[in-house]
Structure formats: C-alpha cells, structure tokens
C-alpha cells in the first residue's frame, strides 16, 4: 500500500514527523497529492520546488495551519512522535504549541512591544496565568540571537525594528513556547543577504535541540543549511507531488530523478 | 493635434471648476449652519445657561441645566447598551460572518441604518412605553441605542477586517485560541477605528429628536430616575423653537449652538485620533 522506497526510510536517526499519504485541497483545487516522507529529529529538512508546487501547503499541514484558510482541508496522516495530529479529538491549538511556525514576511504584532511579542504565546494561552515571563523572554531572545540588539528596547514597539531583527523577533516569539518542531516558510526571502546569513547561522544553532523544516525558493540556501532535501513538483493536474527526498549532498550532487536534476541545475522553475 | 490638446485642457479646467464649486457649496452650507447658530445662539450662551434650570415664562434668565444633564444621561445610557452589543455584533460579522447568517445580519444592519429615527421611536414606544405605562429615560436610551447599533457594528466589522491575515495566522500558529486571537490581536489593532466609529455614532444620536418625543418625552423638573420621563436638549430646542416667545427662541438658539459645538468637538477629536494613527504606523 505504501510506496516507500529506500531513501524514505530513516537511517539510524529517529523520526520526528512521519507524513503518510497526505493530500490537501483549497476548495476544489487539489494542492498536494499523496505525499509521504519522514522528517528526522534534530535535523534541518528543506522543501524545495518551483512556485505553486505545494511546498507551503505541505508545511502548513504539519501544524494544522492549512485548515485555517476558508475552504481548505487535508487528508492523510501526519504522525508527530508517532501520534496522528489529524486523528479525531486532537485539538489543533495543542498541535500548534508543539509545532511552531515562522512566516515569509516578518509579522510581529504591531500593537505590542518587543517583550510582549515574545511573551505573546505564553501570555495569551490562558486568562489566568500570572507568571512572570522575563526569564523565558530573555532565553528566547538569546536563542534567536537578538538579545544583545534589543535588550535596551524591550518596551519599544516590535514593528520599529529592522526587517532582519523583526524576523528574528518572530523566531524568538515562536521559540518562547518551546516547540518541538519549527516550521519556516521562506523565512529569509524578504531579507537582505546579511540578515539571511544571520538566520541561517541561527538555524544551525537551533537544530541542536529542535527539528526544523524550511521551505525555500533559494537552492543555495537549501544546500547550505539543510541535512535533508525534499523536491516537490506539480503533476499534470497541478497537485504537488514528492519527486525526490534524500540527504542534501546527494540530492544536489547526484540526484536520482532527472526532473530534480533539471530543477537544481536551473533548467526550469 | 493642437486642437485635441486644447480641448483636453479646456475639459480639464471645466471639470476642475465644477468640482471646486461643488466642494465650495458643501463647505458653505456647513459654515452657514455653524455661523448662523453661532450668531443667533452665542449672545445667549453664558454660565447661567449651563448652570441654571428653566424659569417660568416672563421671568428673565434661566438655562438648560436639566436638559444638558438629561442629554448626557440619555447618550450615556444609549452608549452603555449600544456600544457593547454593536462591538460584539461587529466582531461576529468580521470573524464568523462569511456564511448565510452573517449575510443576513449584515443586510439587517444596513437596513436598520436607513430606518427613519421616528419609526424607531414609535417602535420603542409600542414595545416599552406602552407596556411599562410611562415615558422614561430608559426607553429613550434604548431608542438611541437602536440607532447606534448598526453604525457601531458595521464600522467595527470593517475595521477588524482591515487587520491583515498574517497577524491572525501568527497568533494561531503560536497555539493561541481563536477567541483569544480576536480579543488580544485583532481588536487592539482595530481599536482606533472602532473608537472612531463609536464616537461618530455618539455624535449622531446626540442631536436625535424624533425618537425622544415618543420615549423620553421631556421633563421640566430635572432628573428623577431612569423610569421617569427625562429632559433632553433636542426636545427642548424643538419646544422652544416652535413656541411664540422671543426669550424661548433665544434659548433654543443657544442650545442649538451648544449641540453643534458638541458634535463638532466629537468630529474633530475623531480626525485627531485618526491622524495620529496614520502618523504612528507610517
């Protein structure tokens, strides 16, 4: 039934997320078709492919953010530590606390200070929590390599920071709730090269104790930063399919599928 | 070529002149209203007018203290009912209003905005005044709240819809529940707009007269509880202005001017608020 092949099986590493025959739709539009893959614990997995191949949709299915959009639905299994997050009775809110997300455009809450932005996930989780968050906020900002730059302006508005700082603020905000997995949807595409490098260095740091899945248009970025690479391509009906998935060096230097080779050598996409 | 260019220029000037004239006419009317009430009302507007109650006919002096207090109570009452209900209805429309229920509620709100205020007065008269057996401040407040309700609900909805989806997604992706996202991210972002809409609604009901005729009725003896008739400035203006006595006409002018100033004050505050908002985000 499953169409697993050798490259899909984990080697000696532990699986964090196992995607089984995942399909997703936007209304009548079939966005991804029968995708199965295993995301390894404490590794960076890059998802690459041309525009409209379902990369972001796949990512959004991993923390049930896909269904937030009107008319969107998903089918199949996504096992997080072996438990299906699409099983009936699973609260998507709980899933999203375990699987955090960073978006393409930095989106700090404009009505909140730097501090409140980072504390938002903790503060807004319940009405009653009266704990102090100073330690957590500092830790999250340090992990996001932003502490030194903002420690004197914690009360300033988050939107007043530079683009790269805003994106690291968003990463700190996601880290503050201590997710097991961090999903990043083209996190550097709106940033300049220096800020991009800072984000990439940061990802290498974070992956020591979290799992990262990154969607990127930038193939150099995928090659630089990731351990595993998945290549998606839309089929004749426009639904994204997994073409190739393997160790990043292998996918980029010795792709098994000729479509992967065509894409990474820049012949299309 | 030259002919065409000239024609284009002439058309341009013609249209520009027409637009200018139309603008001038609109502004002129506003200035005339404010100016005329000022000229006629300002001479009689003094401390006594605000602090004293009405005197019997023939006795000089006296003021509208009861009516000013009455209008403030009525507007406060209407806001206490209309603002929360309007806010909640607007939030519902913005966040959950994409289905059939939302379309229906939106249509009803738009129709309600267009219902003549006198009809709302008669409605409240039948529902409240007749069943309670007395004209009352409460029924006046309810009538004004009904007029406020659709304005507040629709502006709240529009303002909340302006908040980009990325902020909602950011909150949801943090594992924040939907209702908490609305309260802590969407509504604060839309706050200036919501406050603006609410203040405009307050300005709108302050001068309403017709619905109060059937509900608040008016009261010469000052505030005597929410379940008794209450005085209101628009009502008193109407009574004084339609009377035959010069002293009453003067008082009506002074009260009109006071109302215009109040509404103008609210509108200018709104402009100031919105200007500050754009200065802050851009």
Short mmCIF file of C-alpha atoms in Angstrom, two decimals:
data_model
loop_
_atom_site.label_atom_id
_atom_site.label_comp_id
_atom_site.label_asym_id
_atom_site.label_seq_id
_atom_site.Cartn_x
_atom_site.Cartn_y
_atom_site.Cartn_z
CA UNK A 1 0.00 0.00 0.00
CA UNK A 2 2.69 2.44 0.99
CA UNK A 3 5.04 3.38 -1.77
CA UNK A 4 8.07 3.71 0.42
CA UNK A 5 11.43 3.36 -1.17
CA UNK A 6 14.89 3.18 0.31
CA UNK A 7 15.50 6.91 0.56
CA UNK A 8 12.34 7.44 2.53
CA UNK A 9 13.37 5.22 5.42
CA UNK A 10 15.19 6.79 8.29
CA UNK A 11 18.77 5.65 8.51
CA UNK A 12 20.00 5.43 12.05
CA UNK A 13 18.26 8.65 13.08
CA UNK A 14 14.98 8.93 14.90
CA UNK A 15 11.88 10.03 13.04
CA UNK A 16 10.17 13.18 14.39
CA UNK A 17 7.36 13.53 11.89
CA UNK A 18 6.09 10.83 9.58
CA UNK A 19 3.83 12.03 6.77
CA UNK A 20 1.66 9.29 5.29
CA UNK A 21 -0.21 9.77 2.01
CA UNK A 22 -1.04 13.38 2.71
CA UNK A 23 -3.47 15.17 0.39
CA UNK A 24 -4.60 18.77 0.70
CA UNK A 25 -7.17 20.91 -1.05
CA UNK A 26 -8.15 24.56 -1.30
CA UNK A 27 -11.84 24.25 -2.03
CA UNK A 28 -11.95 22.16 -5.20
CA UNK A 29 -8.26 22.71 -6.00
CA UNK A 30 -6.05 19.72 -5.23
CA UNK A 31 -2.85 21.28 -3.85
CA UNK A 32 -0.75 18.28 -2.80
CA UNK A 33 -1.15 14.68 -3.80
CA UNK A 34 -0.20 11.58 -1.81
CA UNK A 35 2.93 12.89 -0.14
CA UNK A 36 4.74 10.54 2.24
CA UNK A 37 8.02 11.36 3.90
CA UNK A 38 9.84 11.11 7.21
CA UNK A 39 11.29 14.16 8.92
CA UNK A 40 14.22 13.40 11.18
CA UNK A 41 14.62 14.61 14.74
CA UNK A 42 17.10 17.46 15.24
CA UNK A 43 17.81 17.85 11.58
CA UNK A 44 17.00 20.58 9.09
CA UNK A 45 14.80 19.41 6.27
CA UNK A 46 14.49 21.70 3.27
CA UNK A 47 11.49 21.58 0.95
CA UNK A 48 12.27 22.96 -2.49
CA UNK A 49 10.45 23.21 -5.79
CA UNK A 50 9.06 25.75 -8.25
CA UNK A 51 6.23 28.14 -7.36
CA UNK A 52 2.85 26.50 -6.94
CA UNK A 53 4.23 23.02 -6.23
CA UNK A 54 2.61 22.85 -2.79
CA UNK A 55 5.69 23.46 -0.60
CA UNK A 56 3.97 25.90 1.70
CA UNK A 57 0.81 23.82 1.77
CA UNK A 58 2.80 20.79 2.88
CA UNK A 59 4.45 22.86 5.59
CA UNK A 60 1.14 24.28 6.79
CA UNK A 61 -0.29 20.78 7.01
CA UNK A 62 2.39 19.86 9.55
CA UNK A 63 0.89 22.08 12.28
CA UNK A 64 -2.70 22.18 11.03
CA UNK A 65 -2.42 25.76 9.87
CA UNK A 66 -3.60 24.74 6.41
CA UNK A 67 -7.19 24.36 7.57
CA UNK A 68 -7.26 27.92 8.96
CA UNK A 69 -7.97 29.23 5.48
CA UNK A 70 -11.60 29.13 4.37
CA UNK A 71 -12.40 26.02 2.33
CA UNK A 72 -9.04 24.37 2.95
CA UNK A 73 -8.86 20.75 4.09
CA UNK A 74 -6.34 17.96 4.40
CA UNK A 75 -6.49 14.18 4.38
CA UNK A 76 -3.96 11.58 5.37
CA UNK A 77 -1.76 11.07 8.38
CA UNK A 78 0.86 13.24 9.99
CA UNK A 79 2.47 11.40 12.90
CA UNK A 80 4.21 13.63 15.41
CA UNK A 81 6.24 11.34 17.70
CA UNK A 82 4.05 8.54 16.42
CA UNK A 83 0.72 10.24 17.15
CA UNK A 84 -1.51 11.31 14.30
CA UNK A 85 -2.22 15.04 14.60
CA UNK A 86 -5.19 14.61 12.27
CA UNK A 87 -6.83 11.98 14.48
CA UNK A 88 -10.30 12.98 15.63
CA UNK A 89 -10.26 14.62 19.02
CA UNK A 90 -6.85 16.23 18.56
CA UNK A 91 -7.04 19.95 19.29
CA UNK A 92 -5.19 21.92 16.58
CA UNK A 93 -4.31 24.57 19.18
CA UNK A 94 -2.31 21.97 21.11
CA UNK A 95 -0.59 20.80 17.93
CA UNK A 96 0.48 24.36 17.11
CA UNK A 97 2.06 24.80 20.51
CA UNK A 98 4.27 21.80 19.76
CA UNK A 99 4.94 22.69 16.13
CA UNK A 100 5.75 26.39 15.78
CA UNK A 101 5.87 28.43 12.61
CA UNK A 102 7.79 31.37 11.15
CA UNK A 103 6.32 33.11 8.13
CA UNK A 104 7.75 34.58 4.95
CA UNK A 105 7.16 38.19 5.92
CA UNK A 106 8.15 39.21 9.43
CA UNK A 107 4.84 39.74 11.26
CA UNK A 108 5.46 40.94 14.81
CA UNK A 109 2.22 42.09 16.44
CA UNK A 110 2.14 45.84 15.74
CA UNK A 111 0.24 46.68 18.91
CA UNK A 112 2.79 45.03 21.19
CA UNK A 113 6.26 45.83 22.48
CA UNK A 114 9.27 43.63 21.76
CA UNK A 115 8.84 41.97 25.14
CA UNK A 116 5.11 41.38 24.72
CA UNK A 117 5.65 39.95 21.27
CA UNK A 118 7.96 37.29 22.63
CA UNK A 119 5.70 36.63 25.62
CA UNK A 120 2.53 36.56 23.48
CA UNK A 121 2.39 32.80 23.09
CA UNK A 122 2.67 32.33 26.84
CA UNK A 123 0.53 35.24 27.96
CA UNK A 124 -2.35 34.64 25.61
CA UNK A 125 -2.50 30.94 26.23
CA UNK A 126 -4.80 31.29 29.19
CA UNK A 127 -6.60 34.02 31.05
CA UNK A 128 -5.27 33.04 34.41
CA UNK A 129 -1.53 32.75 34.01
CA UNK A 130 0.01 35.43 36.16
CA UNK A 131 3.55 34.10 35.98
CA UNK A 132 6.36 36.43 35.13
CA UNK A 133 7.88 35.81 31.76
CA UNK A 134 11.09 37.81 31.96
CA UNK A 135 13.35 34.75 32.08
CA UNK A 136 11.58 32.96 29.26
CA UNK A 137 11.60 36.07 27.10
CA UNK A 138 15.31 36.60 27.64
CA UNK A 139 16.08 32.96 26.89
CA UNK A 140 14.02 33.03 23.69
CA UNK A 141 15.66 36.26 22.54
CA UNK A 142 19.12 34.85 23.27
CA UNK A 143 18.34 31.70 21.32
CA UNK A 144 17.15 33.85 18.43
CA UNK A 145 20.47 35.78 18.61
CA UNK A 146 18.58 39.00 19.16
CA UNK A 147 19.07 39.69 22.87
CA UNK A 148 22.11 41.95 22.59
CA UNK A 149 20.43 44.07 19.95
CA UNK A 150 17.13 44.60 21.74
CA UNK A 151 17.84 44.25 25.46
CA UNK A 152 17.64 48.04 25.85
CA UNK A 153 14.48 48.43 23.82
CA UNK A 154 12.24 45.68 25.13
CA UNK A 155 9.46 48.20 25.69
CA UNK A 156 9.69 49.60 22.17
CA UNK A 157 7.24 48.60 19.51
CA UNK A 158 8.20 45.40 17.71
CA UNK A 159 7.44 46.95 14.34
CA UNK A 160 10.17 49.57 14.92
CA UNK A 161 12.99 47.01 14.45
CA UNK A 162 14.73 46.36 11.14
CA UNK A 163 13.41 43.66 8.84
CA UNK A 164 16.04 41.10 9.86
CA UNK A 165 15.52 41.87 13.53
CA UNK A 166 11.77 41.58 13.11
CA UNK A 167 12.17 38.13 11.63
CA UNK A 168 14.44 37.04 14.48
CA UNK A 169 11.83 38.51 16.84
CA UNK A 170 9.26 36.26 15.19
CA UNK A 171 11.59 33.31 15.65
CA UNK A 172 12.05 34.24 19.32
CA UNK A 173 8.27 34.50 19.65
CA UNK A 174 7.89 31.01 18.21
CA UNK A 175 10.70 29.65 20.42
CA UNK A 176 9.24 31.09 23.62
CA UNK A 177 6.54 28.43 23.75
CA UNK A 178 9.32 25.81 23.33
CA UNK A 179 8.03 23.92 20.31
CA UNK A 180 9.49 20.56 19.36
CA UNK A 181 9.43 21.43 15.68
CA UNK A 182 9.91 24.78 13.95
CA UNK A 183 8.38 25.26 10.51
CA UNK A 184 9.87 28.08 8.45
CA UNK A 185 8.12 29.28 5.33
CA UNK A 186 10.76 31.07 3.24
CA UNK A 187 11.92 32.89 6.37
CA UNK A 188 14.66 34.87 4.60
CA UNK A 189 13.08 35.74 1.28
CA UNK A 190 12.13 39.24 2.42
CA UNK A 191 15.55 39.91 3.94
CA UNK A 192 18.90 41.22 2.68
CA UNK A 193 21.90 38.84 2.34
CA UNK A 194 23.44 39.71 5.72
CA UNK A 195 20.17 39.15 7.58
CA UNK A 196 19.70 35.95 5.59
CA UNK A 197 23.07 34.62 6.72
CA UNK A 198 22.22 35.51 10.31
CA UNK A 199 19.01 33.48 10.06
CA UNK A 200 20.87 30.53 8.55
CA UNK A 201 23.51 30.56 11.30
CA UNK A 202 20.70 30.72 13.78
CA UNK A 203 19.01 27.68 12.27
CA UNK A 204 22.22 25.64 12.65
CA UNK A 205 22.25 26.64 16.34
CA UNK A 206 18.59 25.89 16.94
CA UNK A 207 18.70 22.47 15.37
CA UNK A 208 20.84 21.26 18.29
CA UNK A 209 17.65 20.77 20.24
CA UNK A 210 14.74 21.24 17.81
CA UNK A 211 13.64 19.93 14.47
CA UNK A 212 13.41 22.41 11.61
CA UNK A 213 11.53 22.18 8.34
CA UNK A 214 12.21 25.04 5.94
CA UNK A 215 10.52 25.89 2.67
CA UNK A 216 12.78 27.87 0.40
CA UNK A 217 12.98 29.17 -3.14
CA UNK A 218 16.66 29.64 -2.74
CA UNK A 219 18.52 26.46 -3.69
CA UNK A 220 21.87 27.70 -2.39
CA UNK A 221 20.19 28.24 0.91
CA UNK A 222 18.78 24.72 0.95
CA UNK A 223 22.20 23.32 0.04
CA UNK A 224 23.98 25.42 2.68
CA UNK A 225 21.71 24.89 5.59
CA UNK A 226 19.81 21.61 5.37
CA UNK A 227 20.56 17.96 6.16
CA UNK A 228 17.74 16.51 4.07
CA UNK A 229 16.08 17.91 0.98
CA UNK A 230 12.65 17.16 -0.45
CA UNK A 231 11.89 18.18 -4.02
CA UNK A 232 8.26 18.79 -4.93
CA UNK A 233 6.76 19.31 -8.36
CA UNK A 234 3.20 19.88 -9.51
CA UNK A 235 1.77 17.00 -11.54
CA UNK A 236 -0.31 17.38 -14.70
CA UNK A 237 -3.38 18.23 -12.60
CA UNK A 238 -1.48 20.92 -10.70
CA UNK A 239 -1.23 19.00 -7.43
CA UNK A 240 2.21 18.87 -5.80
CA UNK A 241 3.95 15.51 -5.60
CA UNK A 242 7.14 14.42 -3.89
CA UNK A 243 9.68 13.71 -6.60
CA UNK A 244 12.78 13.08 -4.58
CA UNK A 245 13.80 13.05 -0.95
CA UNK A 246 17.26 12.34 0.36
CA UNK A 247 20.39 13.61 2.06
CA UNK A 248 21.06 17.15 0.88
CA UNK A 249 24.55 16.50 -0.64
CA UNK A 250 23.17 13.55 -2.58
CA UNK A 251 20.11 15.46 -3.89
CA UNK A 252 22.25 18.37 -5.04
CA UNK A 253 25.26 16.48 -6.45
CA UNK A 254 23.79 13.20 -7.56
CA UNK A 255 20.00 13.47 -7.95
CA UNK A 256 18.24 10.22 -8.72
CA UNK A 257 15.40 11.79 -10.70
CA UNK A 258 16.10 13.71 -13.89
CA UNK A 259 13.43 16.30 -13.00
CA UNK A 260 15.32 17.07 -9.79
CA UNK A 261 18.49 17.50 -11.78
CA UNK A 262 16.74 19.76 -14.28
CA UNK A 263 15.41 21.92 -11.45
CA UNK A 264 18.60 22.27 -9.42
CA UNK A 265 20.69 23.00 -12.49
CA UNK A 266 18.26 25.77 -13.33
CA UNK A 267 16.72 24.36 -16.46
CA UNK A 268 13.23 25.26 -15.21
CA UNK A 269 11.43 26.72 -12.23
CA UNK B 1 -3.01 67.52 -32.54
CA UNK B 2 -3.06 71.06 -31.13
CA UNK B 3 -6.86 71.14 -31.28
CA UNK B 4 -7.13 67.94 -29.35
CA UNK B 5 -4.68 69.14 -26.73
CA UNK B 6 -6.55 72.40 -26.28
CA UNK B 7 -9.84 70.57 -25.97
CA UNK B 8 -8.37 68.30 -23.34
CA UNK B 9 -7.09 71.28 -21.39
CA UNK B 10 -10.41 73.08 -21.59
CA UNK B 11 -12.31 69.98 -20.44
CA UNK B 12 -9.87 69.63 -17.58
CA UNK B 13 -10.37 73.20 -16.40
CA UNK B 14 -14.12 72.91 -16.78
CA UNK B 15 -14.32 69.77 -14.66
CA UNK B 16 -11.92 71.18 -12.11
CA UNK B 17 -14.06 74.30 -11.77
CA UNK B 18 -17.23 72.22 -11.35
CA UNK B 19 -15.62 70.07 -8.66
CA UNK B 20 -14.35 73.19 -6.91
CA UNK B 21 -17.80 74.77 -6.96
CA UNK B 22 -19.43 71.64 -5.58
CA UNK B 23 -16.88 71.48 -2.77
CA UNK B 24 -17.40 75.14 -2.05
CA UNK B 25 -21.17 74.64 -1.88
CA UNK B 26 -20.79 71.78 0.60
CA UNK B 27 -18.40 73.73 2.82
CA UNK B 28 -20.52 76.87 2.54
CA UNK B 29 -23.57 75.05 3.87
CA UNK B 30 -21.62 73.76 6.87
CA UNK B 31 -20.20 77.23 7.54
CA UNK B 32 -23.65 78.78 7.19
CA UNK B 33 -25.17 76.33 9.69
CA UNK B 34 -22.39 76.80 12.22
CA UNK B 35 -22.21 80.55 11.62
CA UNK B 36 -25.96 81.15 11.78
CA UNK B 37 -26.39 79.20 15.01
CA UNK B 38 -23.33 80.95 16.44
CA UNK B 39 -24.61 84.44 15.56
CA UNK B 40 -28.05 83.70 16.98
CA UNK B 41 -27.05 81.50 19.89
CA UNK B 42 -23.71 82.78 21.14
CA UNK B 43 -25.07 86.03 22.69
CA UNK B 44 -27.35 83.98 24.97
CA UNK B 45 -24.84 81.31 25.83
CA UNK B 46 -23.38 82.03 29.24
CA UNK B 47 -22.63 80.34 32.53
CA UNK B 48 -26.18 80.83 33.70
CA UNK B 49 -27.48 78.99 30.64
CA UNK B 50 -25.49 75.92 31.58
CA UNK B 51 -25.90 76.01 35.36
CA UNK B 52 -29.49 77.25 35.82
CA UNK B 53 -32.77 75.45 35.25
CA UNK B 54 -35.58 76.88 33.14
CA UNK B 55 -37.51 79.81 34.62
CA UNK B 56 -41.25 80.39 34.23
CA UNK B 57 -42.32 82.37 31.21
CA UNK B 58 -41.84 86.09 31.62
CA UNK B 59 -39.06 85.78 34.13
CA UNK B 60 -35.72 86.65 32.52
CA UNK B 61 -32.67 84.37 32.61
CA UNK B 62 -32.69 80.70 33.37
CA UNK B 63 -30.96 77.96 31.47
CA UNK B 64 -30.94 74.37 30.36
CA UNK B 65 -29.14 72.57 33.13
CA UNK B 66 -31.79 69.85 33.28
CA UNK B 67 -31.77 69.37 29.54
CA UNK B 68 -27.97 69.20 29.34
CA UNK B 69 -27.84 66.64 32.13
CA UNK B 70 -30.72 64.75 30.52
CA UNK B 71 -28.98 64.56 27.15
CA UNK B 72 -25.77 63.36 28.82
CA UNK B 73 -27.71 60.64 30.69
CA UNK B 74 -29.57 59.58 27.54
CA UNK B 75 -26.39 59.43 25.46
CA UNK B 76 -24.61 57.57 28.26
CA UNK B 77 -27.46 55.10 28.55
CA UNK B 78 -27.59 54.56 24.80
CA UNK B 79 -23.80 54.03 24.68
CA UNK B 80 -23.94 51.60 27.61
CA UNK B 81 -26.41 49.47 25.64
CA UNK B 82 -25.43 50.18 22.04
CA UNK B 83 -21.63 50.05 22.21
CA UNK B 84 -21.14 46.56 23.72
CA UNK B 85 -23.86 44.99 21.61
CA UNK B 86 -22.58 46.73 18.48
CA UNK B 87 -19.00 45.72 19.24
CA UNK B 88 -19.91 42.08 19.74
CA UNK B 89 -22.12 42.02 16.64
CA UNK B 90 -19.33 43.63 14.60
CA UNK B 91 -16.79 41.11 15.88
CA UNK B 92 -19.12 38.28 14.94
CA UNK B 93 -19.60 39.68 11.44
CA UNK B 94 -15.86 40.17 10.92
CA UNK B 95 -14.73 36.79 12.24
CA UNK B 96 -17.62 34.41 11.59
CA UNK B 97 -19.77 36.38 9.19
CA UNK B 98 -18.91 34.70 5.91
CA UNK B 99 -21.86 32.33 5.95
CA UNK B 100 -25.55 32.87 5.42
CA UNK B 101 -26.18 34.12 8.96
CA UNK B 102 -23.53 36.79 8.50
CA UNK B 103 -25.01 37.94 5.20
CA UNK B 104 -28.45 38.16 6.79
CA UNK B 105 -27.21 40.08 9.84
CA UNK B 106 -25.25 42.46 7.63
CA UNK B 107 -28.31 43.13 5.48
CA UNK B 108 -30.48 43.76 8.55
CA UNK B 109 -27.88 46.14 9.97
CA UNK B 110 -27.72 48.08 6.71
CA UNK B 111 -31.50 48.32 6.52
CA UNK B 112 -31.63 49.41 10.17
CA UNK B 113 -29.18 52.22 9.40
CA UNK B 114 -31.66 53.55 6.87
CA UNK B 115 -34.79 53.28 9.02
CA UNK B 116 -36.06 56.79 9.85
CA UNK B 117 -35.39 57.55 13.50
CA UNK B 118 -39.02 58.49 14.10
CA UNK B 119 -40.02 54.93 13.21
CA UNK B 120 -37.57 53.60 15.78
CA UNK B 121 -39.17 55.98 18.28
CA UNK B 122 -42.64 54.61 17.56
CA UNK B 123 -41.31 51.05 17.80
CA UNK B 124 -39.82 51.65 21.23
CA UNK B 125 -42.98 53.48 22.25
CA UNK B 126 -45.05 50.39 21.48
CA UNK B 127 -42.58 47.89 22.93
CA UNK B 128 -41.51 49.73 26.07
CA UNK B 129 -43.51 52.85 26.83
CA UNK B 130 -46.92 51.25 26.40
CA UNK B 131 -46.06 48.07 28.26
CA UNK B 132 -44.39 49.96 31.11
CA UNK B 133 -47.15 52.52 31.23
CA UNK B 134 -44.84 55.52 31.30
CA UNK B 135 -42.45 57.54 29.22
CA UNK B 136 -38.96 57.05 30.59
CA UNK B 137 -35.28 57.83 30.30
CA UNK B 138 -34.67 54.13 29.82
CA UNK B 139 -36.90 53.87 26.74
CA UNK B 140 -35.22 56.98 25.30
CA UNK B 141 -31.82 55.37 25.83
CA UNK B 142 -33.00 52.18 24.15
CA UNK B 143 -34.32 54.09 21.14
CA UNK B 144 -31.00 55.91 20.73
CA UNK B 145 -29.09 52.64 21.27
CA UNK B 146 -31.01 51.05 18.39
CA UNK B 147 -29.93 53.93 16.15
CA UNK B 148 -26.30 53.50 17.26
CA UNK B 149 -26.22 49.75 16.97
CA UNK B 150 -25.85 49.24 13.20
CA UNK B 151 -23.31 52.08 12.89
CA UNK B 152 -21.10 50.64 15.61
CA UNK B 153 -21.48 47.06 14.35
CA UNK B 154 -20.63 47.86 10.74
CA UNK B 155 -17.63 50.10 11.49
CA UNK B 156 -16.31 47.52 13.96
CA UNK B 157 -16.61 44.85 11.28
CA UNK B 158 -14.89 46.97 8.62
CA UNK B 159 -12.05 47.91 10.96
CA UNK B 160 -11.46 44.32 12.09
CA UNK B 161 -11.43 43.10 8.50
CA UNK B 162 -8.64 45.58 7.77
CA UNK B 163 -6.28 43.70 10.11
CA UNK B 164 -4.06 41.62 7.81
CA UNK B 165 -4.49 37.85 7.93
CA UNK B 166 -0.77 37.48 8.70
CA UNK B 167 -1.31 38.70 12.27
CA UNK B 168 -4.16 36.26 12.88
CA UNK B 169 -2.01 33.47 11.45
CA UNK B 170 0.94 34.48 13.61
CA UNK B 171 -1.25 34.23 16.71
CA UNK B 172 -2.90 30.97 15.70
CA UNK B 173 0.47 29.43 14.86
CA UNK B 174 1.60 30.20 18.41
CA UNK B 175 -1.14 27.92 19.68
CA UNK B 176 -3.34 30.83 20.73
CA UNK B 177 -7.03 30.01 20.54
CA UNK B 178 -9.32 31.73 18.10
CA UNK B 179 -11.25 33.84 20.61
CA UNK B 180 -8.04 34.93 22.33
CA UNK B 181 -6.58 35.90 18.97
CA UNK B 182 -9.62 38.07 18.30
CA UNK B 183 -9.50 39.76 21.71
CA UNK B 184 -5.76 40.26 22.04
CA UNK B 185 -4.54 40.72 18.48
CA UNK B 186 -7.36 41.71 16.12
CA UNK B 187 -9.37 44.09 18.33
CA UNK B 188 -6.35 46.03 19.68
CA UNK B 189 -5.16 46.51 16.11
CA UNK B 190 -8.56 47.82 15.07
CA UNK B 191 -9.07 49.88 18.23
CA UNK B 192 -8.58 53.38 16.79
CA UNK B 193 -11.03 52.63 14.01
CA UNK B 194 -13.56 51.16 16.43
CA UNK B 195 -13.27 54.17 18.73
CA UNK B 196 -13.70 56.47 15.74
CA UNK B 197 -16.86 54.69 14.63
CA UNK B 198 -18.26 54.67 18.14
CA UNK B 199 -17.66 58.39 18.60
CA UNK B 200 -19.32 59.19 15.30
CA UNK B 201 -22.30 57.10 16.40
CA UNK B 202 -22.44 59.07 19.66
CA UNK B 203 -22.32 62.33 17.69
CA UNK B 204 -25.13 61.07 15.51
CA UNK B 205 -27.53 60.27 18.37
CA UNK B 206 -26.78 63.37 20.42
CA UNK B 207 -28.96 65.51 18.17
CA UNK B 208 -31.74 62.98 17.58
CA UNK B 209 -35.11 64.47 18.42
CA UNK B 210 -37.86 62.40 16.84
CA UNK B 211 -37.33 59.12 18.73
CA UNK B 212 -37.23 61.00 22.04
CA UNK B 213 -40.69 62.53 21.51
CA UNK B 214 -42.24 59.07 21.95
CA UNK B 215 -39.91 57.82 24.64
CA UNK B 216 -38.07 60.32 26.85
CA UNK B 217 -40.89 62.86 26.46
CA UNK B 218 -39.11 65.66 28.32
CA UNK B 219 -39.29 66.71 31.94
CA UNK B 220 -39.31 70.21 33.42
CA UNK B 221 -38.25 69.13 36.87
CA UNK B 222 -34.84 67.58 36.37
CA UNK B 223 -33.67 64.02 36.55
CA UNK B 224 -36.00 61.82 38.61
CA UNK B 225 -34.87 58.28 37.90
CA UNK B 226 -34.44 56.15 34.80
CA UNK B 227 -38.07 55.02 34.82
CA UNK B 228 -39.46 58.54 34.62
CA UNK B 229 -39.52 60.99 31.73
CA UNK B 230 -36.30 62.89 31.26
CA UNK B 231 -35.40 66.22 29.71
CA UNK B 232 -33.23 66.40 26.60
CA UNK B 233 -31.70 69.31 24.69
CA UNK B 234 -33.10 68.43 21.25
CA UNK B 235 -36.59 68.11 22.73
CA UNK B 236 -36.33 71.45 24.45
CA UNK B 237 -35.00 73.10 21.31
CA UNK B 238 -37.98 71.75 19.40
CA UNK B 239 -40.44 73.00 22.03
CA UNK B 240 -38.85 76.41 22.46
CA UNK B 241 -38.33 76.96 18.76
CA UNK B 242 -41.98 76.21 17.96
CA UNK B 243 -43.23 78.48 20.78
CA UNK B 244 -44.30 82.11 20.34
CA UNK B 245 -41.93 83.74 22.82
CA UNK B 246 -38.73 85.56 21.94
CA UNK B 247 -36.93 84.54 25.15
CA UNK B 248 -37.61 80.88 24.34
CA UNK B 249 -36.37 81.36 20.79
CA UNK B 250 -33.14 82.78 22.16
CA UNK B 251 -32.72 79.81 24.45
CA UNK B 252 -33.39 77.44 21.58
CA UNK B 253 -30.65 79.14 19.57
CA UNK B 254 -28.20 78.92 22.42
CA UNK B 255 -28.99 75.22 22.94
CA UNK B 256 -28.64 74.56 19.19
CA UNK B 257 -25.26 76.19 19.20
CA UNK B 258 -24.20 74.10 22.18
CA UNK B 259 -25.27 70.90 20.37
CA UNK B 260 -23.44 71.89 17.19
CA UNK B 261 -20.31 72.61 19.22
CA UNK B 262 -20.57 69.24 20.96
CA UNK B 263 -20.94 67.32 17.69
CA UNK B 264 -18.17 69.37 16.08
CA UNK B 265 -15.93 68.64 19.05
CA UNK B 266 -16.50 64.88 18.67
CA UNK B 267 -15.82 65.02 14.93
CA UNK B 268 -12.62 66.98 15.37
CA UNK B 269 -11.45 64.58 18.08
CA UNK B 270 -12.05 61.75 15.65
CA UNK B 271 -9.96 63.49 13.00
CA UNK B 272 -7.20 63.99 15.51
CA UNK B 273 -7.33 60.35 16.57
CA UNK B 274 -7.17 59.01 13.02
CA UNK B 275 -4.41 61.44 12.06
CA UNK B 276 -2.37 60.22 14.99
CA UNK B 277 -2.95 56.64 13.97
CA UNK B 278 -1.59 57.14 10.48
CA UNK B 279 1.28 59.22 11.76
CA UNK B 280 2.18 56.32 14.01
CA UNK B 281 2.11 53.46 11.53
CA UNK B 282 3.66 55.25 8.56
#
